[in-house]
Amino acid sequence: EWALWMVSVAVVAGTYIGFQAGDALSLIASLIGVTALIFVAKGHVLGQLLTIVFAVFYGVISWELRYYGEVITYLCMTAPMALLALITWLRNPYKDSAEVTVHRLTGRQWIVMLIAATVTTAAFYFILRAVGNAALIVSTLSITTSFVASYLTAMRSPYYALAYAANDLVLIVLWVIAALADIANVPMVACFVMFFANDMYGFINWRRMEKRQAE
């Protein structure tokens, strides 16, 4: 975990310095983000607190690039859902530790998630189209994957990590588009590449936690 965190920080900071990106906010947000993911991967409640902070920073960055879908997603959905997850995790500790108790979703909870994700996606597609969002289709897909990931995180499911990994891939595409227009956005691409690596580790570790807690 230390190695993964240090590599993530090195890649993010190195890309920022290498491309001489002038936006320090992007660097700060990226460093907060990769740190948050390590704690989330450990099932530690601090991860959700850092996620809220990252969501605010990322929302501001996205606003400047007219990625209104990302602004709405992170400020109006990811941040509130992270707050809900923080509360849920605090109420469900594993044996009075900082680690959260892993939960296996019921069939009804999966159905609720699918219906809610479909409605959310359809609604925000028309909202984003009305406000002239850049990269409309990619941004809409980002909302879908982010909603599913946020829901699964709040529900304490190991599959939150796979949903966030899918969201990372969408955001890599989104920021590659931005980087083609302005090279200063390359650090955000590096940020989400490392997010993907951290989320894949998160899934592996949560499955270990699930097995250990079951025993």
Short mmCIF file of C-alpha atoms in Angstrom, two decimals:
data_model
loop_
_atom_site.label_atom_id
_atom_site.label_comp_id
_atom_site.label_asym_id
_atom_site.label_seq_id
_atom_site.Cartn_x
_atom_site.Cartn_y
_atom_site.Cartn_z
CA GLU A 1 0.00 0.00 0.00
CA TRP A 2 2.86 2.37 0.79
CA ALA A 3 4.49 1.47 -2.53
CA LEU A 4 1.27 2.04 -4.45
CA TRP A 5 0.72 5.40 -2.76
CA MET A 6 4.30 6.57 -3.37
CA VAL A 7 4.20 5.52 -7.03
CA SER A 8 0.86 7.31 -7.44
CA VAL A 9 2.23 10.50 -5.89
CA ALA A 10 5.42 10.29 -7.95
CA VAL A 11 3.55 9.80 -11.24
CA VAL A 12 1.08 12.61 -10.54
CA ALA A 13 3.69 15.10 -9.31
CA GLY A 14 6.23 14.06 -11.95
CA THR A 15 3.72 14.59 -14.75
CA TYR A 16 2.75 17.96 -13.33
CA ILE A 17 6.38 19.08 -13.22
CA GLY A 18 7.33 17.46 -16.52
CA PHE A 19 4.57 19.15 -18.49
CA GLN A 20 4.99 22.40 -16.57
CA ALA A 21 1.26 22.55 -15.93
CA GLY A 22 0.38 25.91 -14.48
CA ASP A 23 -2.71 24.84 -12.54
CA ALA A 24 -1.59 24.00 -9.00
CA LEU A 25 -5.20 23.15 -8.13
CA SER A 26 -5.05 20.11 -10.40
CA LEU A 27 -1.93 18.86 -8.61
CA ILE A 28 -3.45 19.36 -5.17
CA ALA A 29 -6.68 17.64 -6.20
CA SER A 30 -4.79 14.70 -7.71
CA LEU A 31 -2.63 14.20 -4.61
CA ILE A 32 -5.71 14.32 -2.36
CA GLY A 33 -7.47 11.89 -4.68
CA VAL A 34 -4.79 9.19 -4.74
CA THR A 35 -4.41 9.48 -0.97
CA ALA A 36 -8.16 9.11 -0.49
CA LEU A 37 -8.25 5.97 -2.62
CA ILE A 38 -5.64 4.23 -0.50
CA PHE A 39 -7.75 4.74 2.62
CA VAL A 40 -10.95 3.73 0.79
CA ALA A 41 -9.17 0.59 -0.44
CA LYS A 42 -8.42 -0.22 3.20
CA GLY A 43 -12.05 0.34 4.16
CA HIS A 44 -10.93 3.23 6.39
CA VAL A 45 -13.44 6.02 7.06
CA LEU A 46 -10.81 8.72 6.45
CA GLY A 47 -11.01 7.80 2.77
CA GLN A 48 -14.56 9.14 2.54
CA LEU A 49 -13.62 12.43 4.21
CA LEU A 50 -10.79 12.94 1.71
CA THR A 51 -13.13 11.99 -1.14
CA ILE A 52 -15.41 14.90 -0.19
CA VAL A 53 -12.46 17.31 -0.29
CA PHE A 54 -11.33 15.92 -3.66
CA ALA A 55 -14.83 16.25 -5.09
CA VAL A 56 -14.89 19.98 -4.30
CA PHE A 57 -11.47 20.60 -5.88
CA TYR A 58 -12.30 18.50 -8.94
CA GLY A 59 -15.64 20.26 -9.40
CA VAL A 60 -13.90 23.63 -9.59
CA ILE A 61 -11.38 22.33 -12.13
CA SER A 62 -14.12 20.83 -14.30
CA TRP A 63 -16.13 24.07 -14.23
CA GLU A 64 -13.22 25.94 -15.80
CA LEU A 65 -13.24 23.49 -18.74
CA ARG A 66 -17.03 23.51 -19.20
CA TYR A 67 -17.25 19.87 -18.14
CA TYR A 68 -20.53 20.62 -16.41
CA GLY A 69 -21.33 16.93 -16.16
CA GLU A 70 -18.29 16.46 -13.95
CA VAL A 71 -19.23 19.52 -11.87
CA ILE A 72 -22.72 18.17 -11.29
CA THR A 73 -21.49 14.64 -10.73
CA TYR A 74 -18.87 15.49 -8.13
CA LEU A 75 -20.46 18.41 -6.30
CA CYS A 76 -24.08 17.26 -6.42
CA MET A 77 -23.66 13.49 -6.31
CA THR A 78 -20.17 12.21 -5.41
CA ALA A 79 -19.63 14.61 -2.49
CA PRO A 80 -23.08 14.03 -0.90
CA MET A 81 -22.79 10.28 -1.47
CA ALA A 82 -19.32 10.30 0.11
CA LEU A 83 -20.84 12.07 3.11
CA LEU A 84 -23.56 9.40 3.26
CA ALA A 85 -20.89 6.71 2.95
CA LEU A 86 -18.89 8.34 5.74
CA ILE A 87 -21.92 8.21 8.02
CA THR A 88 -22.73 4.63 6.98
CA TRP A 89 -19.17 3.47 7.48
CA LEU A 90 -18.97 5.10 10.91
CA ARG A 91 -22.15 3.28 11.91
CA ASN A 92 -20.88 -0.09 10.65
CA PRO A 93 -17.32 -0.58 11.95
CA TYR A 94 -15.75 -4.02 11.94
CA LYS A 95 -15.23 -4.98 15.57
CA ASP A 96 -14.96 -1.38 16.77
CA SER A 97 -12.04 -0.66 14.43
CA ALA A 98 -11.61 2.04 11.75
CA GLU A 99 -12.28 -0.65 9.14
CA VAL A 100 -15.81 -0.84 7.78
CA THR A 101 -17.86 -4.04 7.76
CA VAL A 102 -18.25 -5.38 4.21
CA HIS A 103 -21.85 -5.80 3.07
CA ARG A 104 -23.24 -8.16 0.44
CA LEU A 105 -26.07 -6.52 -1.52
CA THR A 106 -29.47 -8.17 -1.73
CA GLY A 107 -31.27 -8.70 -5.02
CA ARG A 108 -33.61 -5.83 -4.20
CA GLN A 109 -30.70 -3.47 -3.59
CA TRP A 110 -29.20 -4.36 -6.99
CA ILE A 111 -32.53 -3.66 -8.69
CA VAL A 112 -32.86 -0.29 -6.90
CA MET A 113 -29.37 0.62 -8.10
CA LEU A 114 -30.11 -0.26 -11.73
CA ILE A 115 -33.38 1.69 -11.79
CA ALA A 116 -31.86 4.72 -10.06
CA ALA A 117 -28.82 4.69 -12.37
CA THR A 118 -31.04 4.53 -15.46
CA VAL A 119 -33.24 7.41 -14.32
CA THR A 120 -30.23 9.50 -13.30
CA THR A 121 -28.48 8.92 -16.62
CA ALA A 122 -31.53 9.81 -18.69
CA ALA A 123 -32.23 12.95 -16.67
CA PHE A 124 -28.70 14.29 -16.75
CA TYR A 125 -28.24 13.60 -20.45
CA PHE A 126 -30.92 16.17 -21.27
CA ILE A 127 -29.69 18.57 -18.59
CA LEU A 128 -26.12 18.47 -19.89
CA ARG A 129 -27.26 18.83 -23.48
CA ALA A 130 -29.29 21.90 -22.51
CA VAL A 131 -26.33 23.63 -20.83
CA GLY A 132 -23.96 22.87 -23.70
CA ASN A 133 -21.69 20.43 -21.91
CA ALA A 134 -18.42 19.58 -23.67
CA ALA A 135 -18.01 15.89 -24.66
CA LEU A 136 -21.69 15.15 -23.92
CA ILE A 137 -21.72 11.37 -24.42
CA VAL A 138 -18.55 10.76 -22.43
CA SER A 139 -19.74 13.03 -19.62
CA THR A 140 -23.09 11.24 -19.49
CA LEU A 141 -21.35 7.88 -19.24
CA SER A 142 -19.23 9.33 -16.45
CA ILE A 143 -22.40 10.17 -14.53
CA THR A 144 -23.68 6.60 -14.89
CA THR A 145 -20.48 4.94 -13.69
CA SER A 146 -19.98 7.49 -10.92
CA PHE A 147 -23.53 7.03 -9.60
CA VAL A 148 -23.15 3.24 -9.52
CA ALA A 149 -19.77 3.54 -7.81
CA SER A 150 -21.09 6.00 -5.22
CA TYR A 151 -24.10 3.80 -4.50
CA LEU A 152 -21.96 0.69 -4.04
CA THR A 153 -19.53 2.60 -1.82
CA ALA A 154 -22.32 3.78 0.46
CA MET A 155 -23.65 0.20 0.53
CA ARG A 156 -20.19 -1.08 1.54
CA SER A 157 -19.88 -3.44 -1.42
CA PRO A 158 -16.48 -4.59 -2.78
CA TYR A 159 -17.83 -3.97 -6.28
CA TYR A 160 -17.64 -0.22 -5.68
CA ALA A 161 -14.02 -0.49 -6.82
CA LEU A 162 -14.89 -2.04 -10.19
CA ALA A 163 -17.47 0.66 -10.80
CA TYR A 164 -14.95 3.37 -9.96
CA ALA A 165 -12.38 1.65 -12.20
CA ALA A 166 -14.89 1.87 -15.06
CA ASN A 167 -15.43 5.53 -14.19
CA ASP A 168 -11.67 6.07 -14.24
CA LEU A 169 -11.48 4.75 -17.81
CA VAL A 170 -14.24 7.13 -18.87
CA LEU A 171 -12.47 10.05 -17.22
CA ILE A 172 -9.17 9.13 -18.85
CA VAL A 173 -10.90 9.53 -22.21
CA LEU A 174 -12.49 12.79 -21.10
CA TRP A 175 -9.20 14.32 -19.98
CA VAL A 176 -7.31 13.04 -23.02
CA ILE A 177 -9.76 15.11 -25.07
CA ALA A 178 -8.98 18.11 -22.88
CA ALA A 179 -5.23 17.43 -23.09
CA LEU A 180 -5.36 17.44 -26.89
CA ALA A 181 -6.60 21.02 -26.67
CA ASP A 182 -4.28 22.06 -23.83
CA ILE A 183 -1.21 20.09 -22.77
CA ALA A 184 -1.58 21.47 -19.24
CA ASN A 185 -4.39 18.92 -18.73
CA VAL A 186 -2.05 15.92 -19.12
CA PRO A 187 -1.53 15.68 -15.32
CA MET A 188 -5.25 14.97 -14.92
CA VAL A 189 -4.88 12.05 -17.35
CA ALA A 190 -2.03 10.71 -15.20
CA CYS A 191 -4.18 11.26 -12.12
CA PHE A 192 -6.97 9.00 -13.35
CA VAL A 193 -4.53 6.38 -14.64
CA MET A 194 -3.29 6.07 -11.08
CA PHE A 195 -6.87 6.18 -9.80
CA PHE A 196 -7.53 3.12 -11.96
CA ALA A 197 -4.57 1.26 -10.44
CA ASN A 198 -5.69 2.18 -6.92
CA ASP A 199 -9.29 1.11 -7.56
CA MET A 200 -8.21 -2.26 -8.92
CA TYR A 201 -6.17 -2.75 -5.75
CA GLY A 202 -9.21 -1.65 -3.78
CA PHE A 203 -11.32 -4.43 -5.26
CA ILE A 204 -8.67 -7.04 -4.48
CA ASN A 205 -8.26 -5.81 -0.90
CA TRP A 206 -12.00 -5.57 -0.23
CA ARG A 207 -12.46 -9.16 -1.36
CA ARG A 208 -9.73 -10.11 1.12
CA MET A 209 -11.51 -8.09 3.82
CA GLU A 210 -14.80 -9.79 2.97
CA LYS A 211 -13.25 -13.23 3.28
CA ARG A 212 -11.41 -12.38 6.50
CA GLN A 213 -14.49 -10.86 8.13
CA ALA A 214 -16.61 -13.86 7.13
CA GLU A 215 -14.16 -16.17 8.88
#
